[in-house]
PDB file of C-alpha atoms in Angstrom:
ATOM      1  CA  GLY A 472     -17.447  -2.449  13.447  1.00  0.00           C
ATOM      2  CA  ALA A 473     -14.275  -5.094  12.529  1.00  0.00           C
ATOM      3  CA  GLY A 474     -14.087  -5.308   8.888  1.00  0.00           C
ATOM      4  CA  VAL A 475     -12.199  -8.229   6.699  1.00  0.00           C
ATOM      5  CA  SER A 476      -9.197  -9.848   7.942  1.00  0.00           C
ATOM      6  CA  GLN A 477      -7.334 -12.421   6.223  1.00  0.00           C
ATOM      7  CA  SER A 478      -4.828 -14.071   7.990  1.00  0.00           C
ATOM      8  CA  PRO A 479      -1.292 -13.614   7.495  1.00  0.00           C
ATOM      9  CA  SER A 480      -0.338 -10.763   6.856  1.00  0.00           C
ATOM     10  CA  ASN A 481       2.927 -12.148   4.843  1.00  0.00           C
ATOM     11  CA  LYS A 482       3.561 -15.844   4.436  1.00  0.00           C
ATOM     12  CA  VAL A 483       7.224 -16.815   2.873  1.00  0.00           C
ATOM     13  CA  THR A 484       7.222 -20.198   1.554  1.00  0.00           C
ATOM     14  CA  GLU A 485       9.289 -22.545  -0.591  1.00  0.00           C
ATOM     15  CA  LYS A 486       8.359 -23.660  -4.452  1.00  0.00           C
ATOM     16  CA  GLY A 487       6.648 -27.407  -3.235  1.00  0.00           C
ATOM     17  CA  LYS A 488       4.772 -26.179  -0.293  1.00  0.00           C
ATOM     18  CA  ASP A 489       1.102 -25.813   0.791  1.00  0.00           C
ATOM     19  CA  VAL A 490      -0.180 -22.486   2.435  1.00  0.00           C
ATOM     20  CA  GLU A 491      -3.014 -21.765   3.724  1.00  0.00           C
ATOM     21  CA  LEU A 492      -4.214 -18.396   3.681  1.00  0.00           C
ATOM     22  CA  ARG A 493      -7.312 -17.599   6.562  1.00  0.00           C
ATOM     23  CA  CYS A 494     -10.164 -14.747   5.649  1.00  0.00           C
ATOM     24  CA  ASP A 495     -12.388 -13.655   8.321  1.00  0.00           C
ATOM     25  CA  PRO A 496     -15.792 -11.771   6.707  1.00  0.00           C
ATOM     26  CA  ILE A 497     -17.379  -9.571   8.029  1.00  0.00           C
ATOM     27  CA  SER A 498     -20.041 -10.416  11.072  1.00  0.00           C
ATOM     28  CA  GLY A 499     -23.704 -11.406   8.762  1.00  0.00           C
ATOM     29  CA  HIS A 500     -22.359 -11.248   5.090  1.00  0.00           C
ATOM     30  CA  THR A 501     -23.305 -14.353   3.206  1.00  0.00           C
ATOM     31  CA  ALA A 502     -20.721 -13.403   0.269  1.00  0.00           C
ATOM     32  CA  LEU A 503     -17.110 -14.069   0.226  1.00  0.00           C
ATOM     33  CA  TYR A 504     -14.854 -13.485  -2.816  1.00  0.00           C
ATOM     34  CA  TRP A 505     -10.989 -14.201  -3.383  1.00  0.00           C
ATOM     35  CA  TYR A 506      -9.040 -12.421  -5.512  1.00  0.00           C
ATOM     36  CA  ARG A 507      -5.751 -12.526  -6.940  1.00  0.00           C
ATOM     37  CA  GLN A 508      -3.554  -9.824  -7.618  1.00  0.00           C
ATOM     38  CA  SER A 509       0.524  -9.631  -8.897  1.00  0.00           C
ATOM     39  CA  LEU A 510       2.278  -7.076  -9.023  1.00  0.00           C
ATOM     40  CA  GLY A 511       1.524  -3.731 -10.178  1.00  0.00           C
ATOM     41  CA  GLN A 512      -1.685  -5.560 -11.980  1.00  0.00           C
ATOM     42  CA  GLY A 513      -5.259  -5.727 -10.984  1.00  0.00           C
ATOM     43  CA  LEU A 514      -7.288  -8.092  -8.999  1.00  0.00           C
ATOM     44  CA  GLU A 515      -8.023 -11.492 -10.569  1.00  0.00           C
ATOM     45  CA  PHE A 516     -11.225 -13.539  -9.703  1.00  0.00           C
ATOM     46  CA  LEU A 517     -11.091 -16.931  -7.517  1.00  0.00           C
ATOM     47  CA  ILE A 518     -13.277 -18.276  -6.293  1.00  0.00           C
ATOM     48  CA  TYR A 519     -16.971 -17.047  -4.500  1.00  0.00           C
ATOM     49  CA  PHE A 520     -19.334 -18.428  -1.964  1.00  0.00           C
ATOM     50  CA  GLN A 521     -22.988 -17.364  -1.476  1.00  0.00           C
ATOM     51  CA  GLY A 522     -24.710 -18.773   1.239  1.00  0.00           C
ATOM     52  CA  ASN A 523     -25.093 -22.310   0.978  1.00  0.00           C
ATOM     53  CA  SER A 524     -25.065 -22.461  -2.767  1.00  0.00           C
ATOM     54  CA  ALA A 525     -21.921 -24.420  -4.672  1.00  0.00           C
ATOM     55  CA  PRO A 526     -19.295 -21.951  -4.695  1.00  0.00           C
ATOM     56  CA  ASP A 527     -18.272 -20.395  -7.943  1.00  0.00           C
ATOM     57  CA  LYS A 528     -14.860 -21.235  -8.604  1.00  0.00           C
ATOM     58  CA  SER A 529     -14.506 -20.665 -12.031  1.00  0.00           C
ATOM     59  CA  GLY A 530     -11.965 -17.868 -11.596  1.00  0.00           C
ATOM     60  CA  LEU A 531      -9.414 -21.139  -9.755  1.00  0.00           C
ATOM     61  CA  PRO A 532      -6.250 -21.038 -12.346  1.00  0.00           C
ATOM     62  CA  SER A 533      -5.315 -24.553 -11.503  1.00  0.00           C
ATOM     63  CA  ASP A 534      -6.560 -27.726  -9.547  1.00  0.00           C
ATOM     64  CA  ARG A 535      -4.048 -26.967  -7.099  1.00  0.00           C
ATOM     65  CA  PHE A 536      -6.332 -24.230  -5.550  1.00  0.00           C
ATOM     66  CA  SER A 537      -9.493 -24.507  -3.969  1.00  0.00           C
ATOM     67  CA  ALA A 538     -10.992 -23.063  -1.004  1.00  0.00           C
ATOM     68  CA  GLU A 539     -13.519 -23.498   1.536  1.00  0.00           C
ATOM     69  CA  ARG A 540     -16.078 -21.621   3.607  1.00  0.00           C
ATOM     70  CA  THR A 541     -16.733 -23.908   6.935  1.00  0.00           C
ATOM     71  CA  GLY A 542     -20.306 -22.795   8.327  1.00  0.00           C
ATOM     72  CA  GLY A 543     -20.934 -19.588   6.090  1.00  0.00           C
ATOM     73  CA  SER A 544     -18.669 -17.512   7.369  1.00  0.00           C
ATOM     74  CA  VAL A 545     -14.589 -17.998   7.952  1.00  0.00           C
ATOM     75  CA  SER A 546     -13.153 -19.440   4.688  1.00  0.00           C
ATOM     76  CA  THR A 547      -9.635 -20.774   3.931  1.00  0.00           C
ATOM     77  CA  LEU A 548      -7.816 -20.739   0.354  1.00  0.00           C
ATOM     78  CA  THR A 549      -5.385 -23.364  -0.216  1.00  0.00           C
ATOM     79  CA  ILE A 550      -3.048 -23.468  -2.515  1.00  0.00           C
ATOM     80  CA  GLN A 551      -1.137 -26.763  -2.426  1.00  0.00           C
ATOM     81  CA  ARG A 552       2.855 -27.487  -4.499  1.00  0.00           C
ATOM     82  CA  THR A 553       3.236 -23.850  -4.520  1.00  0.00           C
ATOM     83  CA  GLN A 554       5.310 -22.430  -7.166  1.00  0.00           C
ATOM     84  CA  GLN A 555       6.659 -19.509  -8.028  1.00  0.00           C
ATOM     85  CA  GLU A 556       4.356 -17.841 -10.637  1.00  0.00           C
ATOM     86  CA  ASP A 557       1.608 -17.961  -7.039  1.00  0.00           C
ATOM     87  CA  SER A 558       3.588 -15.313  -5.219  1.00  0.00           C
ATOM     88  CA  ALA A 559       1.210 -12.051  -5.327  1.00  0.00           C
ATOM     89  CA  VAL A 560      -1.230 -10.711  -2.325  1.00  0.00           C
ATOM     90  CA  TYR A 561      -4.173 -12.400  -2.185  1.00  0.00           C
ATOM     91  CA  LEU A 562      -7.604 -10.318  -1.471  1.00  0.00           C
ATOM     92  CA  CYS A 563     -10.295 -11.377   0.332  1.00  0.00           C
ATOM     93  CA  ALA A 564     -13.889  -9.672   0.220  1.00  0.00           C
ATOM     94  CA  SER A 565     -17.394  -9.964   1.576  1.00  0.00           C
ATOM     95  CA  SER A 566     -20.898  -8.408   1.079  1.00  0.00           C
ATOM     96  CA  PRO A 567     -24.021  -7.945   3.088  1.00  0.00           C
ATOM     97  CA  PRO A 568     -27.063 -10.076   2.161  1.00  0.00           C
ATOM     98  CA  GLY A 569     -29.023  -6.952   1.158  1.00  0.00           C
ATOM     99  CA  ALA A 570     -26.165  -5.003  -0.570  1.00  0.00           C
ATOM    100  CA  ARG A 571     -24.373  -7.892  -2.787  1.00  0.00           C
ATOM    101  CA  GLU A 572     -22.710  -5.591  -5.384  1.00  0.00           C
ATOM    102  CA  THR A 573     -20.778  -3.080  -2.315  1.00  0.00           C
ATOM    103  CA  GLN A 574     -17.462  -5.779  -1.424  1.00  0.00           C
ATOM    104  CA  TYR A 575     -15.645  -5.204   1.145  1.00  0.00           C
ATOM    105  CA  PHE A 576     -11.900  -6.019   1.097  1.00  0.00           C
ATOM    106  CA  GLY A 577      -9.331  -7.389   3.818  1.00  0.00           C
ATOM    107  CA  PRO A 578      -6.376  -6.210   4.127  1.00  0.00           C
ATOM    108  CA  GLY A 579      -4.367  -9.116   2.094  1.00  0.00           C
ATOM    109  CA  THR A 580      -2.329 -11.841   2.248  1.00  0.00           C
ATOM    110  CA  ARG A 581       1.237 -11.132   0.470  1.00  0.00           C
ATOM    111  CA  LEU A 582       2.556 -14.700  -0.525  1.00  0.00           C
ATOM    112  CA  LEU A 583       6.103 -15.015  -1.553  1.00  0.00           C
ATOM    113  CA  VAL A 584       7.089 -18.474  -3.137  1.00  0.00           C
ATOM    114  CA  LEU A 585      10.918 -18.880  -2.963  1.00  0.00           C
TER     115      LEU A 585
ATOM    116  CA  SER B 449      -7.880 -10.603 -21.158  1.00  0.00           C
ATOM    117  CA  GLN B 450      -9.059  -8.070 -18.362  1.00  0.00           C
ATOM    118  CA  GLN B 451     -13.207  -6.350 -18.773  1.00  0.00           C
ATOM    119  CA  GLY B 452     -12.067  -3.605 -17.658  1.00  0.00           C
ATOM    120  CA  GLU B 453      -8.583  -1.605 -19.389  1.00  0.00           C
ATOM    121  CA  GLU B 454      -7.834   1.498 -17.930  1.00  0.00           C
ATOM    122  CA  ASP B 455      -6.044   4.885 -18.615  1.00  0.00           C
ATOM    123  CA  PRO B 456      -3.735   6.314 -18.221  1.00  0.00           C
ATOM    124  CA  GLN B 457      -1.426   3.656 -16.049  1.00  0.00           C
ATOM    125  CA  ALA B 458      -0.349   6.848 -14.346  1.00  0.00           C
ATOM    126  CA  LEU B 459      -0.842  10.194 -13.600  1.00  0.00           C
ATOM    127  CA  SER B 460       1.138  13.153 -11.727  1.00  0.00           C
ATOM    128  CA  ILE B 461      -0.508  16.176 -10.433  1.00  0.00           C
ATOM    129  CA  GLN B 462      -0.459  19.092  -8.302  1.00  0.00           C
ATOM    130  CA  GLU B 463      -2.253  19.212  -5.503  1.00  0.00           C
ATOM    131  CA  GLY B 464      -5.263  21.303  -6.659  1.00  0.00           C
ATOM    132  CA  GLU B 465      -5.643  19.863  -9.601  1.00  0.00           C
ATOM    133  CA  ASN B 466      -7.818  17.649 -11.310  1.00  0.00           C
ATOM    134  CA  ALA B 467      -7.837  14.001 -12.067  1.00  0.00           C
ATOM    135  CA  THR B 468      -9.228  11.881 -14.583  1.00  0.00           C
ATOM    136  CA  MET B 469      -9.497   8.684 -15.153  1.00  0.00           C
ATOM    137  CA  ASN B 470     -11.089   6.313 -17.670  1.00  0.00           C
ATOM    138  CA  CYS B 471     -12.168   2.386 -18.050  1.00  0.00           C
ATOM    139  CA  SER B 472     -13.341   0.597 -20.788  1.00  0.00           C
ATOM    140  CA  TYR B 473     -15.706  -2.957 -21.527  1.00  0.00           C
ATOM    141  CA  LYS B 474     -16.372  -5.156 -23.438  1.00  0.00           C
ATOM    142  CA  THR B 475     -19.481  -6.642 -22.322  1.00  0.00           C
ATOM    143  CA  SER B 476     -22.407  -5.919 -20.669  1.00  0.00           C
ATOM    144  CA  ILE B 477     -22.913  -5.222 -17.029  1.00  0.00           C
ATOM    145  CA  ASN B 478     -24.906  -4.292 -14.851  1.00  0.00           C
ATOM    146  CA  ASN B 479     -22.852  -2.141 -12.906  1.00  0.00           C
ATOM    147  CA  LEU B 480     -19.528  -0.335 -13.005  1.00  0.00           C
ATOM    148  CA  GLN B 481     -17.852   0.579  -9.607  1.00  0.00           C
ATOM    149  CA  TRP B 482     -14.475   2.513  -8.883  1.00  0.00           C
ATOM    150  CA  TYR B 483     -12.145   1.235  -5.890  1.00  0.00           C
ATOM    151  CA  ARG B 484      -8.891   2.926  -4.413  1.00  0.00           C
ATOM    152  CA  GLN B 485      -5.575   0.794  -3.008  1.00  0.00           C
ATOM    153  CA  ASN B 486      -3.402   2.389  -0.683  1.00  0.00           C
ATOM    154  CA  SER B 487       0.189   0.983  -0.626  1.00  0.00           C
ATOM    155  CA  GLY B 488      -0.966  -2.656  -2.241  1.00  0.00           C
ATOM    156  CA  ARG B 489      -3.518  -3.869   0.203  1.00  0.00           C
ATOM    157  CA  GLY B 490      -6.923  -3.304   0.842  1.00  0.00           C
ATOM    158  CA  LEU B 491      -8.992  -1.689  -1.183  1.00  0.00           C
ATOM    159  CA  VAL B 492     -11.608   0.837  -0.542  1.00  0.00           C
ATOM    160  CA  HIS B 493     -14.960   0.500  -2.196  1.00  0.00           C
ATOM    161  CA  LEU B 494     -15.348   4.710  -3.585  1.00  0.00           C
ATOM    162  CA  ILE B 495     -18.797   4.702  -6.107  1.00  0.00           C
ATOM    163  CA  LEU B 496     -20.726   2.495  -7.979  1.00  0.00           C
ATOM    164  CA  ILE B 497     -22.950   3.902 -10.820  1.00  0.00           C
ATOM    165  CA  ARG B 498     -25.607   1.576 -12.521  1.00  0.00           C
ATOM    166  CA  SER B 499     -26.225   0.691 -16.115  1.00  0.00           C
ATOM    167  CA  ASN B 500     -29.179   2.485 -16.657  1.00  0.00           C
ATOM    168  CA  GLU B 501     -27.250   5.890 -14.846  1.00  0.00           C
ATOM    169  CA  ARG B 502     -25.338   8.199 -17.043  1.00  0.00           C
ATOM    170  CA  GLU B 503     -23.540  10.223 -13.985  1.00  0.00           C
ATOM    171  CA  LYS B 504     -23.402  10.053 -10.522  1.00  0.00           C
ATOM    172  CA  HIS B 505     -21.314  12.387  -7.966  1.00  0.00           C
ATOM    173  CA  SER B 506     -20.067  11.697  -4.222  1.00  0.00           C
ATOM    174  CA  GLY B 507     -17.737  14.070  -2.518  1.00  0.00           C
ATOM    175  CA  ARG B 508     -15.112  15.405  -4.436  1.00  0.00           C
ATOM    176  CA  LEU B 509     -15.950  12.415  -7.231  1.00  0.00           C
ATOM    177  CA  ARG B 510     -17.243  12.306 -10.197  1.00  0.00           C
ATOM    178  CA  VAL B 511     -18.204   9.442 -12.056  1.00  0.00           C
ATOM    179  CA  THR B 512     -19.568   9.766 -15.906  1.00  0.00           C
ATOM    180  CA  LEU B 513     -20.732   6.066 -17.614  1.00  0.00           C
ATOM    181  CA  ASP B 514     -21.192   5.792 -21.182  1.00  0.00           C
ATOM    182  CA  THR B 515     -23.138   2.084 -22.567  1.00  0.00           C
ATOM    183  CA  SER B 516     -22.966   3.063 -26.008  1.00  0.00           C
ATOM    184  CA  LYS B 517     -19.453   3.246 -25.589  1.00  0.00           C
ATOM    185  CA  LYS B 518     -18.579   0.858 -22.851  1.00  0.00           C
ATOM    186  CA  SER B 519     -16.500   3.212 -21.062  1.00  0.00           C
ATOM    187  CA  SER B 520     -16.777   5.268 -17.598  1.00  0.00           C
ATOM    188  CA  SER B 521     -14.572   7.734 -16.277  1.00  0.00           C
ATOM    189  CA  LEU B 522     -13.586   8.825 -12.617  1.00  0.00           C
ATOM    190  CA  LEU B 523     -12.953  12.681 -12.001  1.00  0.00           C
ATOM    191  CA  ILE B 524     -11.139  13.522  -8.524  1.00  0.00           C
ATOM    192  CA  THR B 525     -11.572  17.254  -8.073  1.00  0.00           C
ATOM    193  CA  ALA B 526      -9.188  19.240  -5.747  1.00  0.00           C
ATOM    194  CA  SER B 527      -6.546  17.410  -5.770  1.00  0.00           C
ATOM    195  CA  ARG B 528      -4.550  16.721  -2.151  1.00  0.00           C
ATOM    196  CA  ALA B 529      -2.058  14.040  -1.423  1.00  0.00           C
ATOM    197  CA  ALA B 530      -3.811  12.218   0.392  1.00  0.00           C
ATOM    198  CA  ASP B 531      -5.362  11.083  -2.142  1.00  0.00           C
ATOM    199  CA  THR B 532      -2.286   9.429  -3.731  1.00  0.00           C
ATOM    200  CA  ALA B 533      -3.246   5.832  -4.114  1.00  0.00           C
ATOM    201  CA  SER B 534      -3.994   3.230  -7.136  1.00  0.00           C
ATOM    202  CA  TYR B 535      -7.417   3.675  -8.782  1.00  0.00           C
ATOM    203  CA  PHE B 536      -9.588   0.600 -10.072  1.00  0.00           C
ATOM    204  CA  CYS B 537     -12.588  -0.043 -12.569  1.00  0.00           C
ATOM    205  CA  ALA B 538     -14.435  -3.275 -11.602  1.00  0.00           C
ATOM    206  CA  THR B 539     -17.161  -4.239 -13.379  1.00  0.00           C
ATOM    207  CA  GLU B 540     -20.124  -6.882 -12.299  1.00  0.00           C
ATOM    208  CA  ARG B 541     -20.805  -8.381 -15.498  1.00  0.00           C
ATOM    209  CA  LYS B 542     -24.470  -9.319 -16.625  1.00  0.00           C
ATOM    210  CA  ALA B 543     -25.148 -13.081 -15.851  1.00  0.00           C
ATOM    211  CA  ALA B 544     -22.030 -13.500 -14.182  1.00  0.00           C
ATOM    212  CA  GLY B 545     -23.069 -13.496 -10.888  1.00  0.00           C
ATOM    213  CA  ASN B 546     -22.062 -10.774  -8.146  1.00  0.00           C
ATOM    214  CA  LYS B 547     -18.346 -11.388  -9.232  1.00  0.00           C
ATOM    215  CA  LEU B 548     -15.940  -8.528 -10.530  1.00  0.00           C
ATOM    216  CA  THR B 549     -13.620  -8.256 -12.751  1.00  0.00           C
ATOM    217  CA  PHE B 550     -11.336  -5.134 -12.237  1.00  0.00           C
ATOM    218  CA  GLY B 551      -8.834  -3.746 -14.300  1.00  0.00           C
ATOM    219  CA  GLY B 552      -5.342  -2.223 -14.171  1.00  0.00           C
ATOM    220  CA  GLY B 553      -5.836   0.678 -12.493  1.00  0.00           C
ATOM    221  CA  THR B 554      -4.237   3.874 -12.585  1.00  0.00           C
ATOM    222  CA  ARG B 555      -1.373   5.095 -10.111  1.00  0.00           C
ATOM    223  CA  VAL B 556      -2.047   8.591  -9.161  1.00  0.00           C
ATOM    224  CA  LEU B 557       0.399  10.512  -7.770  1.00  0.00           C
ATOM    225  CA  VAL B 558      -0.562  13.977  -6.272  1.00  0.00           C
ATOM    226  CA  LYS B 559       2.505  16.066  -5.502  1.00  0.00           C
ATOM    227  CA  PRO B 560       2.435  19.077  -2.466  1.00  0.00           C
TER     228      PRO B 560
END
């Protein structure tokens, strides 16, 4: 079946612009996660949605970062007033209700802020 | 600081040899997972070991967990060129929900 999809694959933007990154989780998966991976580094947790519960935003690095999940499915990560240090690969993952321990990752969006 | 720290950071071996990488963590965990990443893009889940387990196998993969030392190892036996990738450990910490904390990864190069 279809896996987690993310769009765009690559995004180049100018410093100070806003960007929106999209994640389509696997159908039926109730949990959705956003991570950030800087060049050559491990993944850094950003935000976690679980069903209708309030999201866990504890990993968002600043108030320029926000995310929403509409209808319990698609999620959008928004970065306002982008900075060069926001350049990274942004990865989305989802997990099913019966097996929340295992996360299925999308291919990521590579963001470059000039 | 990251929960998981891995060593070595990079590993180069010949096809057919075994590859071993280690992960250490700091706080109590529910489980520890290993992921593979090719070409800096999406991660693929390899294996999960729970805190009450000590060893687990999946195909050519063997994972151990020592909660007293807060460490885990991943062994890939009879490596193949296709195993060339970055390998990350990730911990699900107690009382942290299902979010994962990742280590910095081990870059493995398997030479044909």
